[in-house]
């Protein structure tokens, strides 16, 4: 921890008095809570700086009558924020990492990945079904989810249920669940519910055997201009090493598969005893066809920081100069190797068909 403190102190000493750092965010309550938590950490590290939060609506916030997978836009929740970053209207942007594509537009990078919260999915039940689980819900109960990944996995596991799209921010989806009689339950990210303080609404947490999570789920990413070294140094202290390595592996897996939100791809990662484990899977839209596998790699953390010349410091859109390069490359190679393994087993065909079917509906 002493290393981080020294970096922070040095950065602060070199900063002009009361410089204002502008932080971009989406307008939703959850986005504001997430951004506030990152800004609170930065304020504690840099008491000599001021932080101004600038909230804006994104395409994904505005188009609420269409399933995300149908809109066909890779940067649904990031484009407007990146536009503000490009025009120098903000200095950094806080995102849910799972909203950030694995290939960022030129000129941008993820300068920090904060410590991950619970990455698993949660089931929130209609008040009349509180105490149930997905398994014990009545036949033909309708479960709402905006995610093809969740629907494909859960249809396979819980064939007695029907899955329907539900859109809107967390508040809107919970209101639809509670006030309308259409849904018996909805599936949401546990991390979002916890950040909102709605722990009491979590009726069931889905384990990886039931539903693996989205790439980057539960982690926050801080996006900055790739050439803005000052801001990169400022936010770099927020990197959580374990979360970073897990998310590099996950993003490399997704990028190599050429997946996105229009196809069902899911992951599960763990770090244990110097080993990084990555499980990944692809599914057909109805969940009937799937390929999954697990690989692992040894993470050697060098005793000394070994910085070599780097033409491109970014890995899957992430810059982490303060974390040893070797483990980052090992994590990226793990993701690529697992993607290649799944492709060799026929994953491309499953994903192509899923993409075509999704586009046709």
Short mmCIF file of C-alpha atoms in Angstrom, two decimals:
data_model
loop_
_atom_site.label_atom_id
_atom_site.label_comp_id
_atom_site.label_asym_id
_atom_site.label_seq_id
_atom_site.Cartn_x
_atom_site.Cartn_y
_atom_site.Cartn_z
CA UNK A 1 0.00 0.00 0.00
CA UNK A 2 2.95 2.35 0.70
CA UNK A 3 3.73 2.49 -3.04
CA UNK A 4 0.25 3.82 -3.85
CA UNK A 5 0.48 6.44 -1.11
CA UNK A 6 3.82 7.73 -2.40
CA UNK A 7 2.50 7.96 -5.96
CA UNK A 8 -0.54 9.85 -4.73
CA UNK A 9 1.56 12.24 -2.63
CA UNK A 10 3.95 12.96 -5.49
CA UNK A 11 1.08 13.53 -7.94
CA UNK A 12 -0.54 15.93 -5.50
CA UNK A 13 2.66 17.91 -4.90
CA UNK A 14 3.08 18.37 -8.64
CA UNK A 15 -0.51 19.51 -9.16
CA UNK A 16 -1.39 23.21 -9.23
CA UNK A 17 -3.51 24.36 -6.29
CA UNK A 18 -7.20 23.45 -6.49
CA UNK A 19 -7.07 22.20 -10.03
CA UNK A 20 -10.52 20.98 -11.12
CA UNK A 21 -10.81 17.43 -12.48
CA UNK A 22 -14.06 16.94 -14.44
CA UNK A 23 -15.60 13.48 -14.18
CA UNK A 24 -18.18 12.26 -16.70
CA UNK A 25 -20.96 9.80 -15.83
CA UNK A 26 -24.33 8.54 -17.00
CA UNK A 27 -27.34 10.15 -15.31
CA UNK A 28 -28.87 7.03 -13.76
CA UNK A 29 -28.89 6.71 -9.97
CA UNK A 30 -26.62 3.64 -10.09
CA UNK A 31 -24.11 5.40 -12.38
CA UNK A 32 -24.04 8.38 -10.01
CA UNK A 33 -23.48 6.14 -6.97
CA UNK A 34 -20.62 4.36 -8.78
CA UNK A 35 -19.04 7.63 -9.87
CA UNK A 36 -19.42 9.16 -6.40
CA UNK A 37 -17.55 6.18 -4.90
CA UNK A 38 -14.63 6.58 -7.34
CA UNK A 39 -14.52 10.36 -6.77
CA UNK A 40 -14.57 9.86 -2.98
CA UNK A 41 -11.50 7.61 -3.27
CA UNK A 42 -9.71 10.12 -5.50
CA UNK A 43 -10.55 13.00 -3.13
CA UNK A 44 -9.00 11.07 -0.24
CA UNK A 45 -5.85 10.41 -2.31
CA UNK A 46 -5.62 13.95 -3.70
CA UNK A 47 -7.01 16.44 -1.15
CA UNK A 48 -5.44 19.31 -3.12
CA UNK A 49 -7.68 18.69 -6.14
CA UNK A 50 -11.31 19.56 -6.77
CA UNK A 51 -13.61 17.13 -8.60
CA UNK A 52 -16.65 18.17 -10.61
CA UNK A 53 -19.14 15.52 -11.74
CA UNK A 54 -20.83 16.04 -15.12
CA UNK A 55 -23.80 13.71 -15.84
CA UNK A 56 -25.18 13.00 -19.32
CA UNK A 57 -27.61 10.66 -21.09
CA UNK A 58 -26.34 8.01 -23.51
CA UNK A 59 -27.97 6.24 -26.47
CA UNK A 60 -28.63 3.20 -24.27
CA UNK A 61 -30.43 5.39 -21.72
CA UNK A 62 -32.65 6.92 -24.42
CA UNK A 63 -33.68 3.83 -26.43
CA UNK A 64 -35.80 1.93 -23.93
CA UNK A 65 -38.26 0.10 -26.18
CA UNK A 66 -35.71 -2.18 -27.88
CA UNK A 67 -33.63 -5.06 -26.54
CA UNK A 68 -29.97 -4.03 -26.19
CA UNK A 69 -28.85 -6.86 -28.47
CA UNK A 70 -31.08 -5.52 -31.28
CA UNK A 71 -29.80 -1.94 -31.35
CA UNK A 72 -26.57 -3.05 -33.03
CA UNK A 73 -24.40 -0.35 -31.46
CA UNK A 74 -21.28 -1.48 -29.61
CA UNK A 75 -20.90 1.63 -27.46
CA UNK A 76 -24.51 2.10 -26.32
CA UNK A 77 -23.67 3.44 -22.88
CA UNK A 78 -20.30 5.03 -23.67
CA UNK A 79 -20.40 6.99 -26.94
CA UNK A 80 -21.68 10.34 -25.63
CA UNK A 81 -19.30 10.16 -22.67
CA UNK A 82 -16.37 9.45 -24.99
CA UNK A 83 -17.43 12.38 -27.16
CA UNK A 84 -17.17 14.68 -24.10
CA UNK A 85 -13.76 13.16 -23.29
CA UNK A 86 -12.58 13.75 -26.86
CA UNK A 87 -13.74 17.40 -26.79
CA UNK A 88 -11.93 17.92 -23.49
CA UNK A 89 -15.20 18.65 -21.68
CA UNK A 90 -14.34 15.98 -19.09
CA UNK A 91 -11.01 14.51 -17.95
CA UNK A 92 -12.15 11.00 -17.06
CA UNK A 93 -15.30 8.90 -17.24
CA UNK A 94 -16.52 6.21 -14.82
CA UNK A 95 -18.25 3.22 -16.44
CA UNK A 96 -19.50 -0.21 -15.51
CA UNK A 97 -16.64 -2.17 -17.11
CA UNK A 98 -19.06 -4.56 -18.82
CA UNK A 99 -20.42 -1.60 -20.85
CA UNK A 100 -16.98 -0.88 -22.36
CA UNK A 101 -16.28 -2.66 -25.68
CA UNK A 102 -13.10 -4.74 -25.83
CA UNK A 103 -11.84 -2.48 -28.63
CA UNK A 104 -12.03 1.19 -27.66
CA UNK A 105 -12.10 4.02 -30.21
CA UNK A 106 -8.62 5.39 -31.04
CA UNK A 107 -7.34 7.87 -28.49
CA UNK A 108 -9.01 6.34 -25.42
CA UNK A 109 -7.89 3.85 -22.79
CA UNK A 110 -9.12 2.37 -19.53
CA UNK A 111 -6.75 3.95 -17.02
CA UNK A 112 -8.07 2.13 -13.95
CA UNK A 113 -10.10 -0.93 -13.02
CA UNK A 114 -11.38 -0.69 -9.46
CA UNK A 115 -11.81 -3.60 -7.06
CA UNK A 116 -14.59 -5.86 -8.26
CA UNK A 117 -17.78 -6.37 -6.29
CA UNK A 118 -19.75 -9.62 -6.48
CA UNK A 119 -19.82 -10.36 -10.24
CA UNK A 120 -22.68 -12.90 -10.12
CA UNK A 121 -26.26 -12.41 -11.27
CA UNK A 122 -29.12 -12.15 -8.79
CA UNK A 123 -32.81 -13.02 -8.97
CA UNK A 124 -35.30 -10.48 -7.66
CA UNK A 125 -38.78 -11.95 -7.15
CA UNK A 126 -42.23 -10.39 -7.42
CA UNK A 127 -43.51 -9.81 -3.85
CA UNK A 128 -45.91 -12.76 -4.14
CA UNK A 129 -43.02 -15.13 -4.95
CA UNK A 130 -40.60 -14.01 -2.23
CA UNK A 131 -38.97 -17.10 -0.72
CA UNK A 132 -39.04 -19.01 -4.02
CA UNK A 133 -36.09 -19.88 -6.27
CA UNK A 134 -36.05 -20.13 -10.07
CA UNK A 135 -36.38 -23.89 -9.63
CA UNK A 136 -39.52 -23.62 -7.50
CA UNK A 137 -41.33 -20.93 -9.52
CA UNK A 138 -44.59 -22.21 -11.06
CA UNK A 139 -44.59 -23.65 -14.60
CA UNK A 140 -44.60 -20.97 -17.36
CA UNK A 141 -43.62 -18.18 -14.95
CA UNK A 142 -42.17 -15.23 -16.88
CA UNK A 143 -38.69 -14.04 -15.92
CA UNK A 144 -37.41 -10.69 -17.21
CA UNK A 145 -33.87 -10.06 -18.42
CA UNK A 146 -32.33 -7.67 -20.94
CA UNK A 147 -29.45 -10.07 -21.58
CA UNK A 148 -29.17 -12.83 -24.20
CA UNK A 149 -26.36 -14.33 -22.09
CA UNK A 150 -28.63 -14.80 -19.07
CA UNK A 151 -31.64 -15.97 -21.08
CA UNK A 152 -29.65 -18.60 -23.03
CA UNK A 153 -28.05 -20.14 -19.93
CA UNK A 154 -31.17 -20.05 -17.76
CA UNK A 155 -33.51 -21.42 -20.45
CA UNK A 156 -31.25 -24.44 -20.66
CA UNK A 157 -31.25 -24.91 -16.89
CA UNK A 158 -34.86 -23.94 -16.06
CA UNK A 159 -36.89 -25.13 -19.04
CA UNK A 160 -40.21 -24.70 -17.16
CA UNK A 161 -39.78 -20.89 -17.23
CA UNK A 162 -40.29 -18.30 -19.96
CA UNK A 163 -37.76 -15.51 -20.46
CA UNK A 164 -38.75 -12.07 -21.79
CA UNK A 165 -36.87 -8.86 -22.42
CA UNK A 166 -37.17 -6.08 -19.83
CA UNK A 167 -35.46 -2.69 -20.32
CA UNK A 168 -34.89 0.42 -18.26
CA UNK A 169 -32.57 1.37 -15.42
CA UNK A 170 -32.66 -0.58 -12.14
CA UNK A 171 -35.39 1.60 -10.62
CA UNK A 172 -37.59 1.20 -13.72
CA UNK A 173 -37.14 -2.57 -13.90
CA UNK A 174 -37.94 -3.06 -10.22
CA UNK A 175 -41.05 -0.89 -10.61
CA UNK A 176 -42.18 -2.96 -13.62
CA UNK A 177 -41.67 -6.13 -11.57
CA UNK A 178 -43.53 -4.90 -8.48
CA UNK A 179 -46.37 -2.95 -10.06
CA UNK A 180 -47.21 -5.04 -13.12
CA UNK A 181 -48.22 -8.68 -13.07
CA UNK A 182 -46.19 -9.64 -16.16
CA UNK A 183 -43.01 -10.86 -14.43
CA UNK A 184 -42.62 -13.38 -11.62
CA UNK A 185 -38.93 -12.44 -11.27
CA UNK A 186 -36.18 -10.46 -12.98
CA UNK A 187 -32.43 -11.10 -13.26
CA UNK A 188 -30.05 -8.27 -12.39
CA UNK A 189 -26.37 -7.90 -11.54
CA UNK A 190 -25.79 -8.44 -7.81
CA UNK A 191 -23.19 -5.64 -7.75
CA UNK A 192 -25.71 -3.04 -8.96
CA UNK A 193 -28.28 -4.06 -6.35
CA UNK A 194 -25.66 -3.92 -3.61
CA UNK A 195 -24.37 -0.51 -4.70
CA UNK A 196 -27.95 0.80 -4.62
CA UNK A 197 -28.35 -0.54 -1.08
CA UNK A 198 -31.06 -3.00 -2.14
CA UNK A 199 -29.52 -6.11 -0.55
CA UNK A 200 -32.96 -7.08 0.80
CA UNK A 201 -34.32 -7.55 -2.76
CA UNK A 202 -31.78 -10.27 -3.64
CA UNK A 203 -33.83 -13.47 -3.51
CA UNK A 204 -31.22 -15.77 -5.03
CA UNK A 205 -27.63 -15.40 -6.23
CA UNK A 206 -26.87 -17.51 -9.30
CA UNK A 207 -23.73 -19.62 -9.11
CA UNK A 208 -21.50 -20.20 -12.16
CA UNK A 209 -23.00 -23.69 -12.71
CA UNK A 210 -26.40 -21.98 -13.16
CA UNK A 211 -25.35 -18.78 -14.92
CA UNK A 212 -21.87 -17.48 -15.64
CA UNK A 213 -21.49 -13.71 -15.66
CA UNK A 214 -20.69 -11.08 -18.29
CA UNK A 215 -17.14 -10.04 -19.08
CA UNK A 216 -16.11 -7.34 -16.59
CA UNK A 217 -19.33 -7.60 -14.56
CA UNK A 218 -19.10 -6.11 -11.06
CA UNK A 219 -16.02 -3.98 -11.84
CA UNK A 220 -15.81 -0.25 -12.58
CA UNK A 221 -13.56 1.09 -15.34
CA UNK A 222 -12.18 4.63 -15.54
CA UNK A 223 -11.77 5.74 -19.15
CA UNK A 224 -9.33 8.54 -20.04
CA UNK A 225 -7.58 10.03 -23.06
CA UNK A 226 -4.74 7.63 -23.92
CA UNK A 227 -2.16 10.42 -24.29
CA UNK A 228 -3.15 12.30 -21.12
CA UNK A 229 -0.29 11.03 -18.97
CA UNK A 230 -1.14 13.35 -16.09
CA UNK A 231 -4.64 11.89 -15.71
CA UNK A 232 -3.36 8.35 -16.34
CA UNK A 233 -0.98 8.78 -13.40
CA UNK A 234 -3.78 10.29 -11.31
CA UNK A 235 -6.22 7.37 -11.79
CA UNK A 236 -3.62 4.57 -12.09
CA UNK A 237 -3.47 4.19 -8.29
CA UNK A 238 -7.10 2.92 -8.41
CA UNK A 239 -6.11 -0.29 -10.22
CA UNK A 240 -6.92 -3.41 -8.19
CA UNK A 241 -4.30 -5.98 -9.35
CA UNK A 242 -6.46 -9.12 -9.03
CA UNK A 243 -9.51 -7.52 -10.66
CA UNK A 244 -7.28 -6.14 -13.42
CA UNK A 245 -5.79 -9.54 -14.30
CA UNK A 246 -9.14 -11.33 -14.19
CA UNK A 247 -10.72 -8.68 -16.43
CA UNK A 248 -7.81 -8.66 -18.90
CA UNK A 249 -8.30 -12.44 -19.31
CA UNK A 250 -12.07 -12.05 -19.71
CA UNK A 251 -11.82 -9.18 -22.20
CA UNK A 252 -9.14 -10.99 -24.25
CA UNK A 253 -11.42 -14.06 -24.39
CA UNK A 254 -14.39 -12.00 -25.60
CA UNK A 255 -12.37 -9.97 -28.08
CA UNK A 256 -10.81 -13.07 -29.65
CA UNK A 257 -14.25 -14.67 -29.99
CA UNK A 258 -15.52 -11.42 -31.53
CA UNK A 259 -18.44 -11.54 -29.13
CA UNK A 260 -20.57 -8.65 -27.90
CA UNK A 261 -24.01 -8.11 -26.44
CA UNK A 262 -25.65 -9.57 -29.57
CA UNK A 263 -24.40 -13.10 -28.73
CA UNK A 264 -24.48 -15.18 -25.52
CA UNK A 265 -20.90 -15.30 -24.16
CA UNK A 266 -20.16 -15.70 -20.44
CA UNK A 267 -17.18 -16.18 -18.13
CA UNK A 268 -16.06 -17.06 -14.63
CA UNK A 269 -12.58 -16.23 -13.27
CA UNK A 270 -10.73 -16.91 -10.04
CA UNK A 271 -7.24 -16.32 -8.64
CA UNK A 272 -5.93 -18.96 -6.25
CA UNK A 273 -2.41 -19.89 -5.11
CA UNK A 274 -0.71 -17.97 -7.93
CA UNK A 275 -3.00 -19.48 -10.58
CA UNK A 276 -5.50 -17.54 -12.69
CA UNK A 277 -8.46 -19.71 -13.74
CA UNK A 278 -10.75 -18.74 -16.62
CA UNK A 279 -13.92 -20.58 -17.56
CA UNK A 280 -15.72 -19.36 -20.66
CA UNK A 281 -18.71 -20.45 -22.66
CA UNK A 282 -20.82 -19.66 -25.72
CA UNK A 283 -24.49 -20.59 -26.17
CA UNK A 284 -27.09 -20.70 -28.88
CA UNK A 285 -29.91 -18.18 -28.29
CA UNK A 286 -32.23 -20.84 -26.84
CA UNK A 287 -29.44 -22.39 -24.78
CA UNK A 288 -29.80 -25.80 -26.43
CA UNK A 289 -26.29 -25.73 -27.88
CA UNK A 290 -23.22 -24.70 -25.90
CA UNK A 291 -19.46 -25.07 -25.60
CA UNK A 292 -17.63 -24.40 -22.34
CA UNK A 293 -14.15 -25.05 -21.04
CA UNK A 294 -11.65 -23.97 -18.38
CA UNK A 295 -7.97 -23.10 -18.61
CA UNK A 296 -5.46 -21.76 -16.12
CA UNK A 297 -2.11 -20.00 -16.10
CA UNK A 298 0.55 -19.28 -13.50
CA UNK A 299 0.87 -15.64 -12.50
CA UNK A 300 4.47 -14.79 -11.60
CA UNK A 301 4.68 -11.45 -9.85
CA UNK A 302 8.31 -10.30 -10.16
CA UNK A 303 10.10 -9.15 -7.01
CA UNK A 304 11.13 -6.01 -8.85
CA UNK A 305 9.11 -3.92 -11.29
CA UNK A 306 10.46 -4.77 -14.73
CA UNK A 307 9.66 -2.03 -17.18
CA UNK A 308 10.77 -2.56 -20.74
CA UNK A 309 10.16 -0.47 -23.86
CA UNK A 310 6.50 -0.62 -24.89
CA UNK A 311 5.19 0.52 -28.27
CA UNK A 312 1.62 0.02 -27.14
CA UNK A 313 1.08 -0.17 -23.39
CA UNK A 314 -2.60 -1.08 -23.86
CA UNK A 315 -3.91 -4.62 -23.45
CA UNK A 316 -7.56 -5.10 -24.48
CA UNK A 317 -8.07 -1.35 -24.07
CA UNK A 318 -6.47 -1.17 -20.60
CA UNK A 319 -3.37 0.78 -19.54
CA UNK A 320 -1.79 -0.26 -16.21
CA UNK A 321 1.82 0.94 -16.11
CA UNK A 322 1.99 0.57 -12.32
CA UNK A 323 1.22 -3.17 -12.45
CA UNK A 324 3.96 -5.60 -13.67
CA UNK A 325 3.67 -6.32 -17.38
CA UNK A 326 4.37 -10.07 -17.23
CA UNK A 327 1.20 -11.02 -15.32
CA UNK A 328 -0.88 -8.80 -17.62
CA UNK A 329 0.46 -10.58 -20.72
CA UNK A 330 -0.11 -13.97 -19.08
CA UNK A 331 -3.74 -13.02 -18.38
CA UNK A 332 -4.26 -11.81 -21.95
CA UNK A 333 -2.72 -15.00 -23.37
CA UNK A 334 -5.00 -17.10 -21.16
CA UNK A 335 -8.07 -15.38 -22.63
CA UNK A 336 -6.83 -15.83 -26.19
CA UNK A 337 -5.91 -19.50 -25.59
CA UNK A 338 -9.35 -20.32 -24.16
CA UNK A 339 -11.06 -18.53 -27.06
CA UNK A 340 -8.97 -20.56 -29.52
CA UNK A 341 -9.88 -23.77 -27.71
CA UNK A 342 -13.61 -22.99 -27.94
CA UNK A 343 -13.25 -21.94 -31.60
CA UNK A 344 -11.56 -25.26 -32.34
CA UNK A 345 -14.58 -27.01 -30.82
CA UNK A 346 -17.09 -25.17 -33.03
CA UNK A 347 -17.83 -21.95 -31.12
CA UNK A 348 -17.76 -19.81 -34.28
CA UNK A 349 -20.70 -21.67 -35.78
CA UNK A 350 -22.78 -21.28 -32.59
CA UNK A 351 -22.00 -17.56 -32.43
CA UNK A 352 -22.66 -16.97 -36.16
CA UNK A 353 -26.06 -18.66 -35.93
CA UNK A 354 -26.91 -16.74 -32.74
CA UNK A 355 -25.96 -13.47 -34.44
CA UNK A 356 -28.05 -14.24 -37.52
CA UNK A 357 -31.08 -15.27 -35.48
CA UNK A 358 -30.80 -12.20 -33.29
CA UNK A 359 -30.56 -9.92 -36.34
CA UNK A 360 -33.55 -11.63 -37.99
CA UNK A 361 -35.96 -11.15 -35.06
#
